[in-house]
Coordinates of C-alpha atoms and ligand atoms in Angstrom, one line a residue:
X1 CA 131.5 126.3 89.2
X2 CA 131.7 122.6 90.2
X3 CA 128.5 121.5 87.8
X4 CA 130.0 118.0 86.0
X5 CA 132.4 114.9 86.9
X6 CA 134.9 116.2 84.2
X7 CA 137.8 116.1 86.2
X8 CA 136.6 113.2 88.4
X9 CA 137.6 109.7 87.2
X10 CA 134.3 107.9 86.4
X11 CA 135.8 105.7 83.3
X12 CA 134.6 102.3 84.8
X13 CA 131.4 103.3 86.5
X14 CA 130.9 105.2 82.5
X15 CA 131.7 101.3 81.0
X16 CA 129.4 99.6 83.7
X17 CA 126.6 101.5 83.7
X18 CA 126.7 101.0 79.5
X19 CA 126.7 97.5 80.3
X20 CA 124.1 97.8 82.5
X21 CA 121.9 99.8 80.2
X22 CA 121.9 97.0 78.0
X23 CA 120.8 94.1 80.7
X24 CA 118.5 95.9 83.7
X25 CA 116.2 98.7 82.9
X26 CA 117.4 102.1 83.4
X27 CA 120.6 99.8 84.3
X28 CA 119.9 100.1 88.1
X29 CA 117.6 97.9 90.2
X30 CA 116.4 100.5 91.9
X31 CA 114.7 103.7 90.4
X32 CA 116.3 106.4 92.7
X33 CA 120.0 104.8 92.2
X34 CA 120.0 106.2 88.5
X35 CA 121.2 109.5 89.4
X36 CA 117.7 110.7 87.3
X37 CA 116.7 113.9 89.3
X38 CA 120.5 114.9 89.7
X39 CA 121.7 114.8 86.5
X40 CA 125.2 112.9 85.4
X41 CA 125.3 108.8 85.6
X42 CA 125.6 106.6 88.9
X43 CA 129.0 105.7 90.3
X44 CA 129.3 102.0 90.3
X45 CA 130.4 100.9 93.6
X46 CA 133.4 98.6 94.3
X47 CA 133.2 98.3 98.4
X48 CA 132.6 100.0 101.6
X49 CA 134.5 100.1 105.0
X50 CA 133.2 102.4 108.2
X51 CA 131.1 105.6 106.6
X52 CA 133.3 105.8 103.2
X53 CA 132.6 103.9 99.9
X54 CA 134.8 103.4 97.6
X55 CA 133.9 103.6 93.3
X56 CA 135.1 101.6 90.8
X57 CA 137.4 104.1 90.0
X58 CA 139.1 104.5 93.1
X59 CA 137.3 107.2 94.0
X60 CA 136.0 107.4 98.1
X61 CA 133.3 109.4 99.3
X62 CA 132.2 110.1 102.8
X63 CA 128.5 108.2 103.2
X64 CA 125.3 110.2 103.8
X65 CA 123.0 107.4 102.0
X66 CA 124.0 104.1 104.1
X67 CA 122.1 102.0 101.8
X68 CA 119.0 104.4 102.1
X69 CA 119.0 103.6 105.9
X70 CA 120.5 99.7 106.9
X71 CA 124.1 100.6 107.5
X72 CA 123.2 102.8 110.5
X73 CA 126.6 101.2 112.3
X74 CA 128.6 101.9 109.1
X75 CA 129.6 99.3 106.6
X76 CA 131.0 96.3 107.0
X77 CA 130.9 96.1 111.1
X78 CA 133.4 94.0 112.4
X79 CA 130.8 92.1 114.8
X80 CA 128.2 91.6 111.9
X81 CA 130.6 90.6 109.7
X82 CA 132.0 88.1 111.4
X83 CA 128.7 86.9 112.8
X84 CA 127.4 86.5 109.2
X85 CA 130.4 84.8 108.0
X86 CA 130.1 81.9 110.5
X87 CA 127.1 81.9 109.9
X88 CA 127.2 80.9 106.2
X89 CA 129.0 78.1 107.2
X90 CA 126.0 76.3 108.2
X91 CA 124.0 77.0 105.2
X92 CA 122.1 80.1 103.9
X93 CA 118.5 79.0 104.1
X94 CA 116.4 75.9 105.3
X95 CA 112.6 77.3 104.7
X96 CA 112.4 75.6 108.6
X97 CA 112.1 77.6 111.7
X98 CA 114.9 78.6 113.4
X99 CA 115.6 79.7 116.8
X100 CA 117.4 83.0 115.0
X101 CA 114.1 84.3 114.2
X102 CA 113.3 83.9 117.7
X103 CA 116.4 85.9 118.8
X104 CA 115.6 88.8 116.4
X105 CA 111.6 88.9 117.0
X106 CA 112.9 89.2 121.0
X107 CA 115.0 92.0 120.5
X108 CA 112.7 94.0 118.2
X109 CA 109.9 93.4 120.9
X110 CA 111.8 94.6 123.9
X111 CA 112.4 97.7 121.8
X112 CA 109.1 97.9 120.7
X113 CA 106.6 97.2 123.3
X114 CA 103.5 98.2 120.9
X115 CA 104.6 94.7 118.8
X116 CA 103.4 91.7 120.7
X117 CA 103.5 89.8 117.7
X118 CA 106.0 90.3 115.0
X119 CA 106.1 88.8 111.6
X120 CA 109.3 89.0 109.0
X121 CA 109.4 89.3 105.5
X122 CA 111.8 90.5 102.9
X123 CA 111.6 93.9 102.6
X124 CA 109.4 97.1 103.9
X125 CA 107.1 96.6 100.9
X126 CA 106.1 92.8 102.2
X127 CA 106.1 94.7 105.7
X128 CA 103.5 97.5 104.8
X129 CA 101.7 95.1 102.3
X130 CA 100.9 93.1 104.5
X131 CA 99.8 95.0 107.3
X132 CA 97.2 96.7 105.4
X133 CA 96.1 93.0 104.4
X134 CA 95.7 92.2 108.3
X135 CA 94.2 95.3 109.3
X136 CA 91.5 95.1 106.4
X137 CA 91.0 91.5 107.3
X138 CA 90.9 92.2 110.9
X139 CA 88.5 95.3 110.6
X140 CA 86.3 93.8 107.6
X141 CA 86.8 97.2 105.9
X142 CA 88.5 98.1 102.7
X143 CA 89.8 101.5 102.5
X144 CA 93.1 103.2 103.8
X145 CA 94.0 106.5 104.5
X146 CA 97.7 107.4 103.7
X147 CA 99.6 110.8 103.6
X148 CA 100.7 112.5 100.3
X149 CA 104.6 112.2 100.0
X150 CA 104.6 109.2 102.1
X151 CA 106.4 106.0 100.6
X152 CA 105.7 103.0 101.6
X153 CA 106.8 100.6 99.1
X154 CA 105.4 99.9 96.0
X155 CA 102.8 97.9 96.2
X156 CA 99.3 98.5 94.0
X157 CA 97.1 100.1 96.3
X158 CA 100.2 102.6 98.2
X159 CA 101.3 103.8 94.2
X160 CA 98.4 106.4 94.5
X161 CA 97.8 109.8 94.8
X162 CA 94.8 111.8 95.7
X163 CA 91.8 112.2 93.2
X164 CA 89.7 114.4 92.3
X165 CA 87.4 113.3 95.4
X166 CA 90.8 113.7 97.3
X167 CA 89.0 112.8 100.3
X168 CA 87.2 110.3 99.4
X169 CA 89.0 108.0 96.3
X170 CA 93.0 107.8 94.9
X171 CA 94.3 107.7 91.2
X172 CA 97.1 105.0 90.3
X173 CA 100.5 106.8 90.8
X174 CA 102.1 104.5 88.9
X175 CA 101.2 102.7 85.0
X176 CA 100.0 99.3 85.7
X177 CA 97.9 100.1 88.8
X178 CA 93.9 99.3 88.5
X179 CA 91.9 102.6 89.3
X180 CA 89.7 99.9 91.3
X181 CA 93.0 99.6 93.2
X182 CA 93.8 102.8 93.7
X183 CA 89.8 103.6 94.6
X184 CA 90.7 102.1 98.4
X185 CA 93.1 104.5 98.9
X186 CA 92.4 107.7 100.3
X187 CA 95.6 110.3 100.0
X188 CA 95.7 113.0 102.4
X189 CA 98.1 116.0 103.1
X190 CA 100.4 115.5 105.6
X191 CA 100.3 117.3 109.1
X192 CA 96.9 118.7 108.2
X193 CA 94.2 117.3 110.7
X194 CA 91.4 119.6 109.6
X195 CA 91.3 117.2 106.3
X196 CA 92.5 114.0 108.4
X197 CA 89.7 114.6 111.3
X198 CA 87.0 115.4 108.3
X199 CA 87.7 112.3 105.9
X200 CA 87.1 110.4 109.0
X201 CA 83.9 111.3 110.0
X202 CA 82.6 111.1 106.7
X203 CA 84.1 107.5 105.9
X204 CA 85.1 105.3 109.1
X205 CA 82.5 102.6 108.4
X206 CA 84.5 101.8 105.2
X207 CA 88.3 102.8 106.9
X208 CA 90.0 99.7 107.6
X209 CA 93.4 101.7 108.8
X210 CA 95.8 104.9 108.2
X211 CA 99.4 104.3 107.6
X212 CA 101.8 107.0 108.1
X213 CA 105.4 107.2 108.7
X214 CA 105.5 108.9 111.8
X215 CA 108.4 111.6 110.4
X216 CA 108.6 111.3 106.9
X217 CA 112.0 110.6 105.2
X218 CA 110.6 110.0 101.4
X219 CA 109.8 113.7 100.7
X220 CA 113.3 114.9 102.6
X221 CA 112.9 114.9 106.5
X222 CA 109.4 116.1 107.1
X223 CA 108.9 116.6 111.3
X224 CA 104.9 116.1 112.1
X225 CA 103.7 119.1 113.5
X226 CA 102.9 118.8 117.6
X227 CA 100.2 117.1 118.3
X228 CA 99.6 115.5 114.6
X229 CA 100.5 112.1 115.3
X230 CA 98.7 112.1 119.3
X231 CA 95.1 113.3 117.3
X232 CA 95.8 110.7 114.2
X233 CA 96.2 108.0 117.3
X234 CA 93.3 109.6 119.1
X235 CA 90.9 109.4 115.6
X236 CA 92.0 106.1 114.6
X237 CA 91.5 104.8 118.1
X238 CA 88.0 106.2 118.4
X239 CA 86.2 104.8 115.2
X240 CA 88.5 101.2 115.7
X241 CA 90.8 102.1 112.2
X242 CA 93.8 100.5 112.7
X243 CA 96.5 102.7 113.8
X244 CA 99.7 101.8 111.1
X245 CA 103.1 103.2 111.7
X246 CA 105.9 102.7 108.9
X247 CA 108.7 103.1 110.8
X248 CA 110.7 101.2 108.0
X249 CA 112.8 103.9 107.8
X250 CA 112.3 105.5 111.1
X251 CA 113.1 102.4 113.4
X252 CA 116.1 102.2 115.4
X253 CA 117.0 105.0 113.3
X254 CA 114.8 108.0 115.0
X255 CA 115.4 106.2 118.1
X256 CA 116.1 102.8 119.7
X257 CA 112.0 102.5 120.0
X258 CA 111.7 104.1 116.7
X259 CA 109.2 107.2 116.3
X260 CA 107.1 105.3 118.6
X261 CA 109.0 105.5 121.4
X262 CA 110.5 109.3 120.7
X263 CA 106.9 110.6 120.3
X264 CA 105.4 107.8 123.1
X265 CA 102.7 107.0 121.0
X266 CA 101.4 103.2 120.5
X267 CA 100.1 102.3 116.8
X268 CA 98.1 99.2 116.3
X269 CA 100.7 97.9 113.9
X270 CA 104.1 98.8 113.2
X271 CA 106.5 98.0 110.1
X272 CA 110.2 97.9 110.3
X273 CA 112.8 96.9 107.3
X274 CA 116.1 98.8 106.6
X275 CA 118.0 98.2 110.2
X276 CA 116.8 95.7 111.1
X277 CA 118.7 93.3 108.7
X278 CA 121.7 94.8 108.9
X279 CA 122.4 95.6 105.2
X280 CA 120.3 92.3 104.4
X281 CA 116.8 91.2 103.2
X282 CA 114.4 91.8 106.2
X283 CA 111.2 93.4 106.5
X284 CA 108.7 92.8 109.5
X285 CA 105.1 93.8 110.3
X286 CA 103.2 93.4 114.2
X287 CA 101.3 94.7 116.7
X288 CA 98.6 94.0 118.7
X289 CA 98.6 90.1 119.5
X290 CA 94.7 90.3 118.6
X291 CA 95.4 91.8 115.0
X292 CA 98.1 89.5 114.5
X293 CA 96.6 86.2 115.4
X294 CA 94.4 87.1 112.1
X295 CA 97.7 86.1 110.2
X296 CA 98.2 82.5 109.1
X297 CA 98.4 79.9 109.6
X298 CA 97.0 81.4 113.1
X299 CA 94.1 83.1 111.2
X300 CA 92.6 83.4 107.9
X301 CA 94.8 86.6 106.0
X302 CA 97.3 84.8 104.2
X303 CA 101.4 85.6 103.6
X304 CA 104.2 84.1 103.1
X305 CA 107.8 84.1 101.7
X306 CA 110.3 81.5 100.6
X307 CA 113.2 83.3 102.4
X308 CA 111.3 85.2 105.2
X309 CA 113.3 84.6 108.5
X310 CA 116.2 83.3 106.2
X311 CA 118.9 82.6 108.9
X312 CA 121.7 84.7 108.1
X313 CA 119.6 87.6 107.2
X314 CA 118.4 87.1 111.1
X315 CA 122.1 86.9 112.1
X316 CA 122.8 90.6 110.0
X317 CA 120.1 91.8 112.2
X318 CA 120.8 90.5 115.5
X319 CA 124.0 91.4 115.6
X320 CA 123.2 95.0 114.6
X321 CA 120.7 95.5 117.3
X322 CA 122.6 93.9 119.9
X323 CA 125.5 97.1 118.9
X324 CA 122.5 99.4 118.9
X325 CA 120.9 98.7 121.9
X326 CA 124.3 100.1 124.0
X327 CA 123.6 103.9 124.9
X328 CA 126.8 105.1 123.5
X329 CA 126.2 103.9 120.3
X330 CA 122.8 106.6 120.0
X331 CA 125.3 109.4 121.8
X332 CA 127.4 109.6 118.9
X333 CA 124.9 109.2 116.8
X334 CA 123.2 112.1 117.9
X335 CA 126.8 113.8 118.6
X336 CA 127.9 113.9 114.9
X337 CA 124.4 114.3 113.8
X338 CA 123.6 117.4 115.1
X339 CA 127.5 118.9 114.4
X340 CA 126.4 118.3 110.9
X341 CA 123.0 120.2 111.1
X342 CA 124.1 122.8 113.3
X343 CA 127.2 123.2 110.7
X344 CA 125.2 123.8 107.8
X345 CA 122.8 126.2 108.9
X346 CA 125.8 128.4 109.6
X347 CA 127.2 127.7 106.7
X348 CA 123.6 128.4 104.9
X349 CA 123.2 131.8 106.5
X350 CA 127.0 132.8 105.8
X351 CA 126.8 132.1 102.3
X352 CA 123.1 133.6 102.0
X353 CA 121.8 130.9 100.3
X354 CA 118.3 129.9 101.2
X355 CA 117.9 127.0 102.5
X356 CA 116.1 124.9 105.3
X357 CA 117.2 122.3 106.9
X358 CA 115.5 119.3 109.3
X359 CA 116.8 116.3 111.2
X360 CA 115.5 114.2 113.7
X361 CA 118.1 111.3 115.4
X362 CA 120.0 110.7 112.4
X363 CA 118.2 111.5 109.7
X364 CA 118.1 115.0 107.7
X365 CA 117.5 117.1 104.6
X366 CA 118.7 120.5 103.5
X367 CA 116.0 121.7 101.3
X368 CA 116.7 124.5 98.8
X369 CA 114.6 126.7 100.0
X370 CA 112.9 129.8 102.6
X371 CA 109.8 128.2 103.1
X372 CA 108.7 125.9 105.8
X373 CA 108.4 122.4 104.7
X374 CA 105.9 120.4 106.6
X375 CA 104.1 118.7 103.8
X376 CA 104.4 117.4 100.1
X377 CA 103.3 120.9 98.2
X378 CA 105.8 122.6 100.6
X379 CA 108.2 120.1 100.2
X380 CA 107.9 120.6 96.7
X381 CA 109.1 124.7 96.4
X382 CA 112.6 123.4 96.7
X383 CA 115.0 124.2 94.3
X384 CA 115.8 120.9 92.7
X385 CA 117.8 122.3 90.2
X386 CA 120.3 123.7 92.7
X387 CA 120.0 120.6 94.2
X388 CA 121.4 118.7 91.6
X389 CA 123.9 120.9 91.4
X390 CA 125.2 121.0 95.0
X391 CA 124.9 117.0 95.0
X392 CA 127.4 117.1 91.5
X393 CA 129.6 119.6 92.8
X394 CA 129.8 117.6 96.9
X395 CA 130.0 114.0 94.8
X396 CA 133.2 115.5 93.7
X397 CA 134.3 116.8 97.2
X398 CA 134.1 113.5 97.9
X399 CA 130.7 113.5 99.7
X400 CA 127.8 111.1 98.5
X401 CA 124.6 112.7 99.3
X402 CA 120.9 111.0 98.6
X403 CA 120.9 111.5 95.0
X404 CA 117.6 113.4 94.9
X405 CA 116.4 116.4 97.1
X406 CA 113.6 114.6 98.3
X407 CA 115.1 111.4 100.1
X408 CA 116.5 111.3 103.8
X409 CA 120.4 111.9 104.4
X410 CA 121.6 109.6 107.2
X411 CA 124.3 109.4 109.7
X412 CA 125.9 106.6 111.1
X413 CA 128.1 104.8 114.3
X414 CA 130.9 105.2 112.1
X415 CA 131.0 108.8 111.1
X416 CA 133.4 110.9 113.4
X417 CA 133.9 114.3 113.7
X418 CA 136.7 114.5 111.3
X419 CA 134.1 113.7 108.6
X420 CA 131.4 116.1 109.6
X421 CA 134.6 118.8 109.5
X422 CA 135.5 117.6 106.1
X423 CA 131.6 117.2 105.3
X424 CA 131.3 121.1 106.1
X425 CA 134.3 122.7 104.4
X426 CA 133.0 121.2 101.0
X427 CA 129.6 122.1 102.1
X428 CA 131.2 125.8 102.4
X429 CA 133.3 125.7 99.0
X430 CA 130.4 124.5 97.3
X431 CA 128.0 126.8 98.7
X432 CA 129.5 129.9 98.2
X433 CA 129.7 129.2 94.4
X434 CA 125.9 128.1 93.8
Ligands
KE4_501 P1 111.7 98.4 100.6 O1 110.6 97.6 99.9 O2 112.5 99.3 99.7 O3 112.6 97.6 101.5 O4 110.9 99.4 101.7 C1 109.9 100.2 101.2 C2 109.8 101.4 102.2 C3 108.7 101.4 103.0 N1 108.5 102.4 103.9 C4 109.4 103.4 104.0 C5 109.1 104.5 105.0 C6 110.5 103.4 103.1 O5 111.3 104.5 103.2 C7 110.7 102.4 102.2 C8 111.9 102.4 101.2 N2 112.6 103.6 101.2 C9 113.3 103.9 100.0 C10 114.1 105.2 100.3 N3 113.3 106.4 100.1 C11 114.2 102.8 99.5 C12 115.2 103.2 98.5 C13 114.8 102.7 97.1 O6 113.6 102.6 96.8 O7 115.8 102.3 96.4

């Protein structure tokens, strides 16, 4: 049974994470990084190359994380690379415009025709933060609607879940979160308009906007059902609630145009982060030029950020985009993504062990078990304890899934079809002993 890292070398990522105990809480800086819902301690990470990383211990595994979604062309990518070397050269931040921003804002726009005004920030919590700031200023209303097992960064008012009144006030989700926070947000199931259409008609006046993420990659790879998203638009669009879509995780990862452009739908707003800085610090929120102009120093809803549109985080991005945007880069993508799902269903069903498994573009999850999962309390009937088990048993094969049953897996420019093999064969030997 392949259930522990005994025979796997893990001395220095064993004395580093010790160290790391001592200095950073739960010695990660990053909740989900501490291995918690798996089991065992985190490999410590030396350096990547293509869709392999490399431990500290000379271990390498194949890549299914890709920094939770940024290194969608693999790591360390010649072109972006390079790029963000010469750029250095000229300096790493000026808190001044520069005419980078202007190449990265032009390139997210042409992809994204819904944004006629984008701004950046520093991650997909500044994004999502500060669109519900824009849309509340812009609508004069304080409440949001979001979706049970939908993540959108961590700030106050999204670390809730539904209340009592689920359709009508949250709880914190979090310690350290005000109930008169958490009172604004209203937490609905996901893919269920019955609840969706009903909350609204009893609350719009007080609705400023619903934020979704169009598929959902923070409780697996959740698919909405047809027609979910087209009715949420519809709603939204006929009580003027501003339409949000997180696409942090979805953009230029689902498709070039995001969720947005695979479902043709136009949101209001729309936040991005992840691939769009290119394994660096960027985050962005826009939309409609009208909602948008509310932002300063254009309007009166205030944000900011020392390193917002920092220049060589702009260069990361550009340079990523710029490899995206050629078609062949999304046809092996899509090539190598669906080897992988098609592979493990076979595998699933030869073994006999229950799972299900979605993807959409390049990103998936195998869920342990026969139901559908199409929300958050169907999500949650996985098996997590086999889980943990078939992430110990692959991390030892060599393959580094999400370390927790309910994140995204993710594919990238660099994975060929000699890794999806390998990927499948220790899929198969692993399988067979669960
Ligand atoms: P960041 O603040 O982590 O850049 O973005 C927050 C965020 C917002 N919206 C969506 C749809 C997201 O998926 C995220 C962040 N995703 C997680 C992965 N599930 C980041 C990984 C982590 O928290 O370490």
């Amino acid at each position: 049974m392949y259930d522990n890292f005994s025979t796997m070398k893990t001395t220095n990522s064993k004395r580093l994470y010790k160290k790391a105990l001592s200095l950073m809480p739960g010695g990660v800086n990053s909740p989900v990084r501490a291995f918690k819902s798996v089991g065992g301690n985190p490999i410590f990470i030396s350096y990547a190359k293509g869709c392999y990383l490399y431990d500290v211990d000379g271990n390498h595994y194949i890549d299914y994380v890709l920094s939770w979604g940024p290194m969608i062309l693999g790591h360390a990518y010649p072109t972006v690379t390079k790029a963000i070397k010469d750029a250095i050269s000229n300096g790493t931040s000026y808190g001044a415009p520069t005419e980078k921003e202007i190449e990265l804002a032009t390139l997210i726009k042409k992809a994204f025709p819904s944004i006629e005004k984008i701004r950046m920030v520093n991650s997909g919590t500044e994004a999502t933060m500060s669109a519900i700031r824009v849309a509340r200023g812009f609508t004069k209303r304080d409440k949001v609607i979001k979706f049970e097992g939908c993540y959108h960064g961590h700030a106050d008012g999204l670390l809730v879940k539904a209340g009592s009144g689920a359709t009508t006030f949250g709880v914190p989700d979090s310690l350290g979160v005000p109930d008169d926070y958490a009172r604004n947000t209203i937490t609905l199931p996901y893919n269920n308009l019955e609840i969706f259409r009903k909350t609204i008609e009893n609350n719009y006046k007080e609705i400023a906007c619903v934020i979704v993420e169009p598929v959902v990659g923070n409780m697996g790879c959740i698919i909405p059902r047809d027609g979910f998203l087209q009715e949420v638009r519809e709603i939204t669009q006929r009580y003027d609630i501003v339409l949000i879509f997180d696409e942090v995780m979805t953009g230029f990862r689902v498709s070039y145009g995001g969720a947005q452009q695979y479902y043709n739908i136009r949101p209001d707003l729309t936040c991005l982060g992840k691939v769009i800085g290119g394994g660096l610090p960027v985050g962005a929120y826009g939309g409609k030029s009208e909602i948008m102009s509310m932002v300063a120093p254009e309007g009166p809803v205030y944000q900011a950020g020392t390193l917002s549109g920092n220049p060589i985080a702009m260069t990361a991005g550009i340079e990523t985009l710029k490899v995206l945007s050629k078609k062949e880069t999304y046809k092996h993508i899509e090539k190598v993504t669906s080897e992988l799902a098609e592979g493990m269903i076979d595998i699933a069903k030869k073994v006999s062990v229950k799972t299900r498994f979605y993807r959409i573009g390049s990103m998936f999850c195998g869920y342990f078990t026969d139901k559908e999962v199409f929300d958050y309390q169907s999500a949650k009937t996985a098996d997590t304890d086999t889980y943990a088990k078939f992430f110990r048993a692959m991390l030892k094969e060599g393959i580094y899934l999400a370390p927790s049953q309910f994140e995204a897996g993710f594919t990238s420019l660099a994975h060929t079809g000699k890794d999806i093999e390998k990927t499948l064969k220790s899929a198969y030997k692993v399988l067979k002993t669960l």
